[in-house]
Coordinates of C-alpha atoms in Angstrom, one line a residue:
Chain A
M1 CA 5.2 49.2 -74.7
K2 CA 2.4 51.3 -73.4
S3 CA 0.8 51.2 -69.9
F4 CA -2.2 52.3 -67.9
L5 CA -2.5 52.9 -64.2
L6 CA -5.6 51.4 -62.5
I7 CA -6.7 53.3 -59.4
G8 CA -9.8 53.8 -57.3
Q9 CA -11.8 51.5 -55.1
S10 CA -13.3 48.0 -55.4
N11 CA -15.1 48.3 -58.7
M12 CA -11.8 49.2 -60.3
A13 CA -10.0 46.5 -58.4
G14 CA -12.7 44.1 -59.6
R15 CA -15.2 41.9 -57.8
G16 CA -16.9 40.2 -60.7
Y17 CA -16.9 36.4 -60.2
L18 CA -14.1 34.9 -62.1
N19 CA -16.2 32.0 -63.4
D20 CA -19.0 34.2 -64.6
A21 CA -17.3 35.5 -67.8
P22 CA -15.0 34.0 -70.3
A23 CA -11.3 34.4 -69.4
I24 CA -9.2 36.9 -71.3
Y25 CA -5.6 35.9 -72.1
N26 CA -3.5 37.8 -74.6
E27 CA 0.3 37.6 -74.8
N28 CA 0.4 41.3 -75.7
I29 CA -1.4 42.3 -72.5
E30 CA 0.7 42.2 -69.3
V31 CA 0.3 43.1 -65.7
L32 CA 2.9 44.6 -63.3
R33 CA 4.1 42.0 -60.7
N34 CA 7.0 42.8 -58.4
G35 CA 7.9 45.7 -60.6
R36 CA 8.1 43.5 -63.7
W37 CA 5.7 42.5 -66.5
Q38 CA 3.9 39.1 -66.6
M39 CA 1.2 37.9 -69.0
M40 CA -2.2 39.1 -67.7
A41 CA -4.3 36.7 -65.7
E42 CA -7.3 37.7 -63.6
P43 CA -7.7 38.8 -60.9
L44 CA -5.4 41.7 -61.8
H45 CA -5.6 43.0 -58.2
N46 CA -5.0 41.3 -55.0
D47 CA -6.1 44.1 -52.7
R48 CA -8.5 41.5 -51.1
E49 CA -9.0 37.8 -51.2
V50 CA -12.3 38.4 -53.1
A51 CA -10.7 40.3 -56.0
G52 CA -12.1 39.2 -59.3
I53 CA -13.1 40.7 -62.7
G54 CA -12.8 44.5 -63.1
P55 CA -13.1 46.7 -66.2
A56 CA -9.4 46.6 -67.1
A57 CA -9.1 43.2 -68.9
S58 CA -11.7 43.9 -71.5
F59 CA -10.4 47.5 -71.8
A60 CA -7.0 46.1 -72.6
A61 CA -8.3 43.4 -75.0
A62 CA -10.2 46.1 -76.9
W63 CA -7.0 48.2 -77.0
A64 CA -5.0 45.2 -78.2
Q65 CA -7.4 44.7 -81.1
D66 CA -6.6 48.1 -82.4
H67 CA -2.8 47.8 -81.7
Q68 CA -2.0 44.3 -83.0
A69 CA 1.7 44.4 -82.9
E70 CA 2.0 46.4 -79.6
K71 CA 2.2 45.4 -75.9
L72 CA 0.1 46.9 -73.2
G73 CA 0.8 46.8 -69.5
L74 CA -1.7 47.3 -66.6
I75 CA -0.6 48.6 -63.2
P76 CA -3.1 47.4 -60.6
C77 CA -3.3 49.8 -57.7
A78 CA -7.0 50.1 -56.8
E79 CA -8.0 49.5 -53.2
G80 CA -11.3 48.1 -52.0
G81 CA -13.3 50.4 -49.7
S82 CA -11.1 53.4 -50.2
S83 CA -12.5 56.9 -49.8
I84 CA -11.5 59.9 -51.9
D85 CA -9.6 61.2 -48.8
E86 CA -7.5 58.1 -48.9
W87 CA -6.3 59.0 -52.4
A88 CA -5.0 62.4 -51.3
E89 CA -1.3 63.1 -52.1
D90 CA 0.1 62.4 -48.6
Q91 CA -1.8 59.1 -48.2
V92 CA -0.2 55.8 -48.6
L93 CA -2.5 54.6 -51.5
A94 CA -1.4 57.5 -53.7
R95 CA 2.3 57.3 -52.7
H96 CA 2.2 53.5 -53.4
A97 CA 0.4 53.8 -56.7
L98 CA 2.9 56.4 -57.8
S99 CA 5.8 54.1 -56.8
E100 CA 4.3 51.2 -58.8
A101 CA 3.7 53.5 -61.8
K102 CA 7.3 54.6 -61.7
F103 CA 8.5 51.0 -61.7
A104 CA 6.3 50.4 -64.7
M105 CA 7.5 53.6 -66.5
E106 CA 11.1 52.2 -66.4
T107 CA 10.0 49.9 -69.2
S108 CA 6.8 51.4 -70.6
E109 CA 5.2 54.6 -71.6
L110 CA 2.3 55.5 -69.3
I111 CA -0.6 56.6 -71.6
G112 CA -3.5 56.9 -69.2
I113 CA -5.2 56.3 -65.9
L114 CA -8.4 54.3 -65.5
W115 CA -10.3 55.6 -62.4
H116 CA -13.4 54.4 -60.6
Q117 CA -14.2 55.6 -57.1
G118 CA -17.0 57.2 -55.1
E119 CA -19.2 54.5 -53.4
N120 CA -17.5 55.2 -50.1
D121 CA -18.3 58.9 -50.4
S122 CA -21.9 58.4 -51.4
L123 CA -23.4 59.2 -47.9
N124 CA -23.5 61.8 -45.2
G125 CA -23.3 64.8 -47.5
Q126 CA -19.7 64.0 -48.5
Y127 CA -20.5 64.9 -52.1
K128 CA -20.3 68.6 -51.0
D129 CA -16.5 68.7 -51.2
Y130 CA -16.0 65.6 -53.4
A131 CA -15.3 67.5 -56.6
E132 CA -12.6 69.6 -55.0
K133 CA -10.9 66.5 -53.6
L134 CA -11.2 64.5 -56.9
K135 CA -9.7 67.4 -58.9
A136 CA -6.8 67.5 -56.4
V137 CA -6.2 63.7 -56.8
F138 CA -6.1 64.0 -60.6
G139 CA -3.9 67.0 -60.5
H140 CA -1.5 65.4 -58.1
F141 CA -1.1 62.2 -60.1
R142 CA -0.4 64.1 -63.3
Q143 CA 2.1 66.4 -61.5
A144 CA 3.9 63.6 -59.7
L145 CA 4.2 61.6 -62.9
S146 CA 5.4 64.6 -64.8
L147 CA 2.6 64.0 -67.4
P148 CA 0.4 67.1 -67.1
E149 CA -1.9 66.1 -70.0
L150 CA -2.2 62.4 -69.1
P151 CA -5.6 61.1 -70.2
I152 CA -7.8 60.0 -67.2
I153 CA -10.8 57.9 -68.0
V154 CA -13.5 58.1 -65.2
G155 CA -16.3 55.7 -64.7
E156 CA -19.6 56.8 -63.2
L157 CA -21.1 55.1 -60.3
P158 CA -23.7 52.5 -61.3
D159 CA -27.4 53.2 -60.7
F160 CA -28.0 49.9 -58.8
L161 CA -26.4 51.6 -55.8
G162 CA -28.5 52.8 -52.8
K163 CA -31.0 49.9 -53.1
S164 CA -29.9 46.6 -51.6
G165 CA -27.3 44.7 -49.7
F166 CA -24.0 46.6 -49.1
G167 CA -25.1 49.1 -51.7
Q168 CA -27.8 50.5 -49.4
S169 CA -25.3 52.8 -47.7
A170 CA -24.4 54.5 -51.0
I171 CA -27.6 56.6 -51.1
E172 CA -26.0 59.7 -52.5
F173 CA -24.4 58.1 -55.6
K174 CA -26.3 60.5 -57.9
E175 CA -24.9 63.5 -56.1
I176 CA -21.4 62.0 -56.4
N177 CA -22.0 61.3 -60.1
R178 CA -22.9 65.0 -60.6
E179 CA -19.7 66.0 -58.9
I180 CA -17.7 63.6 -61.1
Q181 CA -19.3 65.1 -64.2
T182 CA -18.3 68.6 -63.0
V183 CA -14.7 67.5 -62.5
V184 CA -14.4 65.8 -65.9
K185 CA -15.9 68.9 -67.5
G186 CA -13.3 71.1 -65.9
T187 CA -10.3 68.8 -66.4
K188 CA -8.7 68.7 -69.9
N189 CA -8.1 65.2 -71.3
S190 CA -10.4 63.5 -68.9
Y191 CA -13.4 61.6 -70.1
L192 CA -16.5 60.2 -68.5
V193 CA -17.8 56.6 -68.9
S194 CA -21.5 55.9 -68.4
A195 CA -22.4 53.1 -66.0
E196 CA -25.8 52.7 -67.6
N197 CA -27.5 49.3 -67.3
L198 CA -24.6 47.7 -65.4
A199 CA -25.8 44.9 -63.0
S200 CA -24.5 44.1 -59.6
N201 CA -23.4 41.0 -57.7
P202 CA -25.9 39.9 -55.1
D203 CA -24.2 42.2 -52.6
G204 CA -25.8 45.2 -54.3
I205 CA -22.5 47.2 -54.5
H206 CA -20.1 45.4 -56.8
I207 CA -20.5 45.4 -60.6
N208 CA -20.8 41.8 -61.8
A209 CA -18.5 40.0 -64.2
E210 CA -20.5 40.4 -67.4
S211 CA -21.1 44.1 -66.7
Q212 CA -17.5 44.8 -65.9
R213 CA -16.6 43.4 -69.3
Q214 CA -19.0 45.8 -70.9
F215 CA -17.8 48.7 -68.7
G216 CA -14.2 48.0 -69.9
I217 CA -15.4 48.3 -73.5
R218 CA -16.9 51.7 -72.7
Y219 CA -13.7 52.8 -71.0
Y220 CA -11.8 52.0 -74.2
E221 CA -14.4 53.8 -76.4
A222 CA -13.8 56.9 -74.2
F223 CA -10.0 56.6 -74.4
K224 CA -9.9 55.8 -78.1
K225 CA -12.2 58.6 -79.3
R226 CA -11.4 61.0 -76.5
I227 CA -15.0 61.5 -75.8
N228 CA -17.5 61.2 -72.9
V229 CA -19.4 58.0 -73.3
A230 CA -22.8 59.1 -72.1
H231 CA -24.7 55.8 -72.6
A232 CA -24.3 52.1 -73.0
L233 CA -22.8 51.6 -76.4
G234 CA -25.2 49.0 -77.8
N235 CA -22.5 46.9 -79.4
E236 CA -20.5 46.0 -76.3
D237 CA -21.5 42.3 -76.4
E238 CA -20.5 42.2 -80.1
Q239 CA -17.1 43.6 -79.3
L240 CA -16.8 41.1 -76.5
S241 CA -17.6 38.2 -78.8
R242 CA -14.8 39.2 -81.0
I243 CA -12.5 39.4 -78.0
Y244 CA -13.6 36.0 -76.6
G245 CA -13.4 34.5 -80.1
R246 CA -9.9 35.6 -80.8
E247 CA -7.6 32.7 -81.8
T248 CA -5.3 31.6 -79.0
T249 CA -1.6 32.0 -80.0
T250 CA 1.1 29.4 -79.5
N251 CA 2.6 31.3 -76.6
E252 CA -0.8 31.6 -74.9
K253 CA -1.4 27.8 -75.4
I254 CA 2.0 27.1 -73.8
Y255 CA 1.1 29.5 -70.9
L256 CA -2.3 27.8 -70.3
L257 CA -0.8 24.3 -70.6
S258 CA 2.0 25.2 -68.1
R259 CA -0.5 26.7 -65.8
D260 CA -2.7 23.6 -65.8
F261 CA 0.4 21.4 -65.2
A262 CA 1.5 23.7 -62.3
L263 CA -1.9 23.3 -60.8
G264 CA -1.7 19.5 -61.1
K265 CA -4.5 19.2 -63.6
L266 CA -2.4 16.9 -65.9
D267 CA 0.6 14.7 -65.4
Y268 CA 4.1 15.2 -66.8
Q269 CA 3.7 12.8 -69.7
T270 CA 0.5 14.4 -70.8
F271 CA 2.1 17.9 -70.4
M272 CA 5.0 16.9 -72.5
K273 CA 2.9 15.3 -75.2
K274 CA 0.6 18.4 -75.4
F275 CA 3.6 20.7 -75.3
A276 CA 5.1 18.8 -78.3
E277 CA 1.8 19.1 -80.2
I278 CA 1.5 22.8 -79.6
T279 CA 5.1 23.6 -80.6
K280 CA 5.5 21.2 -83.5
Chain B
M1 CA 3.5 45.7 -35.0
K2 CA 6.3 43.5 -36.3
S3 CA 6.9 42.5 -39.9
F4 CA 8.9 40.1 -42.1
L5 CA 10.0 40.4 -45.7
L6 CA 9.4 37.4 -47.9
I7 CA 11.9 37.2 -50.8
G8 CA 13.3 34.5 -53.1
Q9 CA 11.7 32.5 -55.9
S10 CA 8.5 30.3 -56.3
N11 CA 8.8 28.1 -53.3
M12 CA 8.8 31.3 -51.1
A13 CA 6.0 32.8 -53.2
G14 CA 4.1 29.5 -52.7
R15 CA 2.8 27.0 -55.1
G16 CA 1.1 24.5 -52.7
Y17 CA -2.5 23.9 -53.8
L18 CA -4.8 26.1 -51.7
N19 CA -7.3 23.3 -51.2
D20 CA -4.7 20.8 -50.0
A21 CA -4.2 22.2 -46.5
P22 CA -6.5 23.8 -43.9
A23 CA -6.7 27.6 -44.3
I24 CA -5.0 29.8 -41.8
Y25 CA -6.8 33.0 -40.8
N26 CA -5.7 35.1 -37.8
E27 CA -6.7 38.6 -37.2
N28 CA -3.3 39.3 -35.8
I29 CA -1.5 38.3 -39.0
E30 CA -1.7 40.8 -41.8
V31 CA -0.2 41.1 -45.3
L32 CA 0.9 44.2 -47.2
R33 CA -1.5 45.2 -50.0
N34 CA -1.1 48.6 -51.8
G35 CA 1.2 49.7 -49.0
R36 CA -1.3 49.0 -46.2
W37 CA -2.1 46.0 -44.0
Q38 CA -5.0 43.6 -44.6
M39 CA -5.9 40.4 -42.8
M40 CA -3.9 37.6 -44.2
A41 CA -5.5 35.4 -46.8
E42 CA -3.6 32.9 -49.0
P43 CA -2.2 33.2 -51.6
L44 CA 0.0 35.8 -50.0
H45 CA 1.8 36.4 -53.3
N46 CA 0.3 37.1 -56.7
D47 CA 3.6 36.9 -58.7
R48 CA 1.8 34.4 -60.9
E49 CA -1.7 33.1 -61.4
V50 CA -0.6 29.8 -59.9
A51 CA 0.5 31.2 -56.6
G52 CA -0.7 29.2 -53.6
I53 CA 0.6 28.1 -50.2
G54 CA 4.1 29.0 -49.2
P55 CA 6.0 28.7 -45.9
A56 CA 5.0 32.1 -44.5
A57 CA 1.4 31.5 -43.3
S58 CA 2.3 28.7 -40.9
F59 CA 5.5 30.6 -39.9
A60 CA 3.3 33.6 -39.0
A61 CA 0.7 31.4 -37.2
A62 CA 3.5 29.8 -35.1
W63 CA 4.9 33.3 -34.3
A64 CA 1.4 34.5 -33.3
Q65 CA 1.0 31.6 -30.8
D66 CA 4.1 32.9 -29.0
H67 CA 3.0 36.6 -29.2
Q68 CA -0.7 36.5 -28.4
A69 CA -1.3 40.2 -28.1
E70 CA 0.9 41.3 -31.0
K71 CA 0.3 41.8 -34.7
L72 CA 2.6 40.5 -37.4
G73 CA 2.8 41.7 -41.0
L74 CA 4.0 39.8 -44.0
I75 CA 5.6 41.6 -47.0
P76 CA 5.2 39.3 -50.0
C77 CA 7.9 40.0 -52.6
A78 CA 9.1 36.6 -53.8
E79 CA 9.1 36.1 -57.6
G80 CA 8.7 32.8 -59.4
G81 CA 11.6 31.6 -61.5
S82 CA 14.0 34.3 -60.4
S83 CA 17.7 33.6 -60.4
I84 CA 20.2 34.9 -57.8
D85 CA 21.4 37.4 -60.4
E86 CA 17.9 38.9 -60.5
W87 CA 18.2 39.7 -56.8
A88 CA 21.3 41.8 -57.3
E89 CA 21.1 45.3 -55.9
D90 CA 20.6 47.1 -59.3
Q91 CA 17.8 44.7 -60.4
V92 CA 14.1 45.6 -60.2
L93 CA 13.2 42.7 -57.9
A94 CA 15.5 44.0 -55.2
R95 CA 14.6 47.6 -55.7
H96 CA 10.9 46.7 -55.7
A97 CA 11.1 44.5 -52.5
L98 CA 13.0 47.3 -50.7
S99 CA 10.4 49.8 -51.8
E100 CA 7.6 47.5 -50.4
A101 CA 9.6 46.9 -47.2
K102 CA 9.9 50.7 -46.7
F103 CA 6.2 51.2 -47.0
A104 CA 5.7 48.4 -44.4
M105 CA 8.3 50.0 -42.1
E106 CA 6.2 53.2 -41.9
T107 CA 3.9 51.3 -39.7
S108 CA 5.8 48.2 -38.5
E109 CA 9.2 47.1 -37.2
L110 CA 10.9 44.8 -39.7
I111 CA 12.3 41.9 -37.6
G112 CA 13.4 39.5 -40.2
I113 CA 13.7 38.2 -43.8
L114 CA 12.4 34.8 -44.9
W115 CA 14.4 33.7 -48.0
H116 CA 14.1 30.7 -50.3
Q117 CA 15.9 30.6 -53.6
G118 CA 18.3 28.5 -55.7
E119 CA 16.3 26.2 -58.0
N120 CA 17.0 28.4 -61.0
D121 CA 20.8 28.3 -60.2
S122 CA 21.0 24.5 -59.8
L123 CA 22.5 23.8 -63.2
N124 CA 25.4 24.6 -65.5
G125 CA 27.9 25.1 -62.7
Q126 CA 26.2 28.2 -61.5
Y127 CA 26.9 27.1 -57.9
K128 CA 30.5 28.2 -58.4
D129 CA 29.8 31.8 -57.7
Y130 CA 26.5 31.4 -56.0
A131 CA 27.8 31.9 -52.5
E132 CA 29.4 35.2 -53.4
K133 CA 26.2 36.5 -55.0
L134 CA 23.9 35.3 -52.2
K135 CA 26.2 37.0 -49.6
A136 CA 26.0 40.2 -51.6
V137 CA 22.2 40.0 -51.8
F138 CA 21.9 39.6 -48.0
G139 CA 24.4 42.4 -47.4
H140 CA 22.6 44.7 -49.7
F141 CA 19.2 44.2 -48.2
R142 CA 20.5 44.8 -44.6
Q143 CA 22.4 47.9 -45.7
A144 CA 19.6 49.4 -47.7
L145 CA 17.1 48.8 -44.8
S146 CA 19.6 50.2 -42.4
L147 CA 19.3 47.0 -40.3
P148 CA 22.8 45.6 -40.4
E149 CA 21.9 42.7 -38.0
L150 CA 18.5 41.9 -39.4
P151 CA 17.9 38.1 -39.0
I152 CA 17.7 36.2 -42.2
I153 CA 16.1 32.7 -42.2
V154 CA 17.3 30.7 -45.2
G155 CA 15.5 27.5 -46.4
E156 CA 17.5 24.7 -48.1
L157 CA 16.5 23.4 -51.4
P158 CA 14.4 20.2 -51.1
D159 CA 15.9 16.9 -52.1
F160 CA 13.1 15.9 -54.5
L161 CA 14.8 18.2 -57.0
G162 CA 16.7 16.9 -60.0
K163 CA 14.4 13.9 -60.4
S164 CA 11.2 14.5 -62.2
G165 CA 9.0 17.0 -64.1
F166 CA 10.2 20.6 -64.0
G167 CA 12.5 19.6 -61.2
Q168 CA 14.7 17.7 -63.6
S169 CA 16.7 20.7 -64.6
A170 CA 17.8 21.5 -61.0
I171 CA 20.4 18.7 -61.0
E172 CA 23.0 20.7 -58.9
F173 CA 20.7 21.5 -56.0
K174 CA 23.1 19.7 -53.6
E175 CA 25.9 22.0 -54.7
I176 CA 23.7 25.0 -54.2
N177 CA 22.7 23.8 -50.7
R178 CA 26.4 23.5 -49.9
E179 CA 26.9 27.1 -51.0
I180 CA 23.9 28.2 -49.0
Q181 CA 25.4 26.6 -45.9
T182 CA 28.6 28.3 -46.4
V183 CA 26.9 31.7 -46.7
V184 CA 24.8 31.1 -43.5
K185 CA 27.9 30.0 -41.6
G186 CA 29.7 33.2 -42.6
T187 CA 26.7 35.6 -42.0
K188 CA 25.9 36.7 -38.5
N189 CA 22.2 36.3 -37.5
S190 CA 21.4 34.1 -40.5
Y191 CA 20.0 30.7 -39.9
L192 CA 19.5 27.6 -42.0
V193 CA 16.3 25.6 -42.3
S194 CA 16.3 22.0 -43.4
A195 CA 14.2 20.9 -46.3
E196 CA 14.3 17.3 -45.1
N197 CA 11.4 15.1 -46.1
L198 CA 9.5 17.8 -47.9
A199 CA 7.3 16.5 -50.8
S200 CA 6.6 18.1 -54.1
N201 CA 3.6 18.9 -56.3
P202 CA 3.4 16.5 -59.4
D203 CA 5.6 19.1 -61.2
G204 CA 8.6 17.9 -59.3
I205 CA 9.8 21.4 -58.5
H206 CA 7.3 23.0 -56.1
I207 CA 6.9 22.1 -52.5
N208 CA 3.4 20.9 -51.8
A209 CA 0.9 22.5 -49.5
E210 CA 1.3 20.2 -46.5
S211 CA 5.1 20.3 -46.7
Q212 CA 5.0 24.1 -47.0
R213 CA 3.1 24.2 -43.7
Q214 CA 5.8 22.1 -42.1
F215 CA 8.6 24.1 -43.7
G216 CA 7.0 27.3 -42.1
I217 CA 7.1 25.7 -38.7
R218 CA 10.8 25.0 -39.2
Y219 CA 11.5 28.6 -40.3
Y220 CA 9.9 29.7 -37.1
E221 CA 11.9 27.3 -35.0
A222 CA 15.1 28.8 -36.6
F223 CA 13.9 32.3 -36.0
K224 CA 12.7 31.8 -32.4
K225 CA 15.7 29.9 -31.2
R226 CA 18.2 31.6 -33.4
I227 CA 19.5 28.2 -34.5
N228 CA 20.1 26.2 -37.6
V229 CA 17.4 23.7 -38.0
A230 CA 19.3 20.8 -39.4
H231 CA 16.5 18.2 -39.7
A232 CA 12.7 17.8 -39.7
L233 CA 11.5 18.7 -36.2
G234 CA 9.4 15.7 -35.7
N235 CA 6.6 17.7 -34.0
E236 CA 5.6 19.9 -37.0
D237 CA 2.2 18.2 -37.5
E238 CA 1.5 18.5 -33.8
Q239 CA 2.2 22.3 -34.0
L240 CA 0.1 22.6 -37.1
S241 CA -2.8 20.8 -35.3
R242 CA -2.7 23.5 -32.7
I243 CA -2.7 26.2 -35.3
Y244 CA -5.6 24.6 -37.3
G245 CA -7.5 23.9 -34.1
R246 CA -7.3 27.5 -32.8
E247 CA -10.7 29.0 -32.0
T248 CA -11.9 31.5 -34.6
T249 CA -12.4 35.0 -33.1
T250 CA -15.4 37.2 -33.7
N251 CA -13.5 39.4 -36.1
E252 CA -12.3 36.4 -38.1
K253 CA -15.9 35.1 -38.2
I254 CA -17.1 38.4 -39.5
Y255 CA -14.3 38.4 -42.1
L256 CA -15.1 34.9 -43.3
L257 CA -18.9 35.6 -43.4
S258 CA -18.3 38.9 -45.3
R259 CA -16.0 37.1 -47.8
D260 CA -18.6 34.4 -48.4
F261 CA -21.2 37.1 -49.0
A262 CA -19.0 39.0 -51.3
L263 CA -18.4 35.8 -53.3
G264 CA -22.2 35.2 -53.6
K265 CA -22.2 32.1 -51.4
L266 CA -25.1 33.4 -49.3
D267 CA -27.9 35.9 -49.8
Y268 CA -28.2 39.2 -47.9
Q269 CA -30.9 37.9 -45.5
T270 CA -28.7 35.0 -44.5
F271 CA -25.7 37.2 -44.2
M272 CA -27.5 39.6 -41.9
K273 CA -28.9 36.8 -39.8
K274 CA -25.5 35.2 -39.3
F275 CA -23.9 38.5 -38.7
A276 CA -26.3 39.2 -35.9
E277 CA -25.6 35.8 -34.4
I278 CA -21.9 36.4 -34.5
T279 CA -22.0 39.8 -33.0
K280 CA -24.8 39.3 -30.5

């Protein structure tokens, strides 16, 4: 089993509305809960009550299409509103994410980090030492995980920032993007993911559900081909259609039926009848 | 700041439907997320997609009424479907819960454990060595936390078990309850909480939202008075009315308004207008 560590701030944690994009379930994609693996269900994160869709679910689904017989685990450790300083090696977010990653690594091979952060540093000239701090974060994670060449996939900040709602404060997002580019350029096995044409929630700061799904496809393109993805891919929605259209397996049907029963959406007789139909 | 560790299986994690009981928000009650404290919002756990209301929120709200100027932190580590064997000291659930507790203890004083487990062991004669295993779990947590006298509050299994739905398998819940009583009797600073008159979800195994709220009040009674709570208290709903009727503070109003804005329930103009009203 392979795994990825998800770190950064809210747009990695996910704030896309859960009802605004088709759900993704796949028995080969799991998420770390209490140090163990469970079948993935969104939200992956619970850093906040408002956690929703991030880039990781469609990333994982794209990965799963290319690795039909393999399992992938996601380690959700992104934290809404966190600044780059809060990811420094002595800070609790970094120490906790490393602790979670090490639990995951007892039963999986960590093959990459998905990172998205910078909104909180897009003001007051904080871009001036951002590159140095980001480089230190990446270096520390690789060193602490004893994986000096671990691929790190780095999303750019979206260009809807600086304009409306809570996004208004992030006026220096272009400067931060420049610094992110510099770090990726200078860091072996790190790859940049374009945020071109991503749309926001009405709050003006969080990437919406549909765009997060597209963003995840780009993250996977960067990981798969070990390239910088400089623009929107053009075929993201086509790839997403294949993901959404995938046939539900028996195990997934049982999971969804059991979930609906647990939530009181059907009675026991109906549950048993449907269960028999699925497993016959 | 004080804190409690929440461990056990699904009825500690919480499966009461979120919409079936009034929400509890209190700026003095926080929950551990990514190793840091955030204002409590239910579900506390995310061990499964179906996580909902457990006993800890009303427990904490009752504690907060008696400690007006203090903060309380909850450390959610219960795991749905876990057996007593899975809480043994070498198992990942125990190691992970201890890891989380230690993050919490960097910034809080751990003053107790809330425990609820046993449904998974209520069959096939597993009660025969349950007491021994439960005693070992309690001993290990206290030893590993270097808190040999840490209070442990232990809920009984509810008597709706063994009858319907998924609860049908838990036919030996009375035997397990007997073993739990034995362990509490033989363990200093541990206290029993009656599950009398608790009602289940339609699945026949999970305590419903309203009953979980009542259960939490009993857990607090046991903690506060350092007694075994042998029966329903009689005044649980009265206590819950006081909790639900508590006046919302300015910080809580800001939290709830920001949450609704983040979820797209109001536009930026309305958000700003209401924000100004709250903070004027």
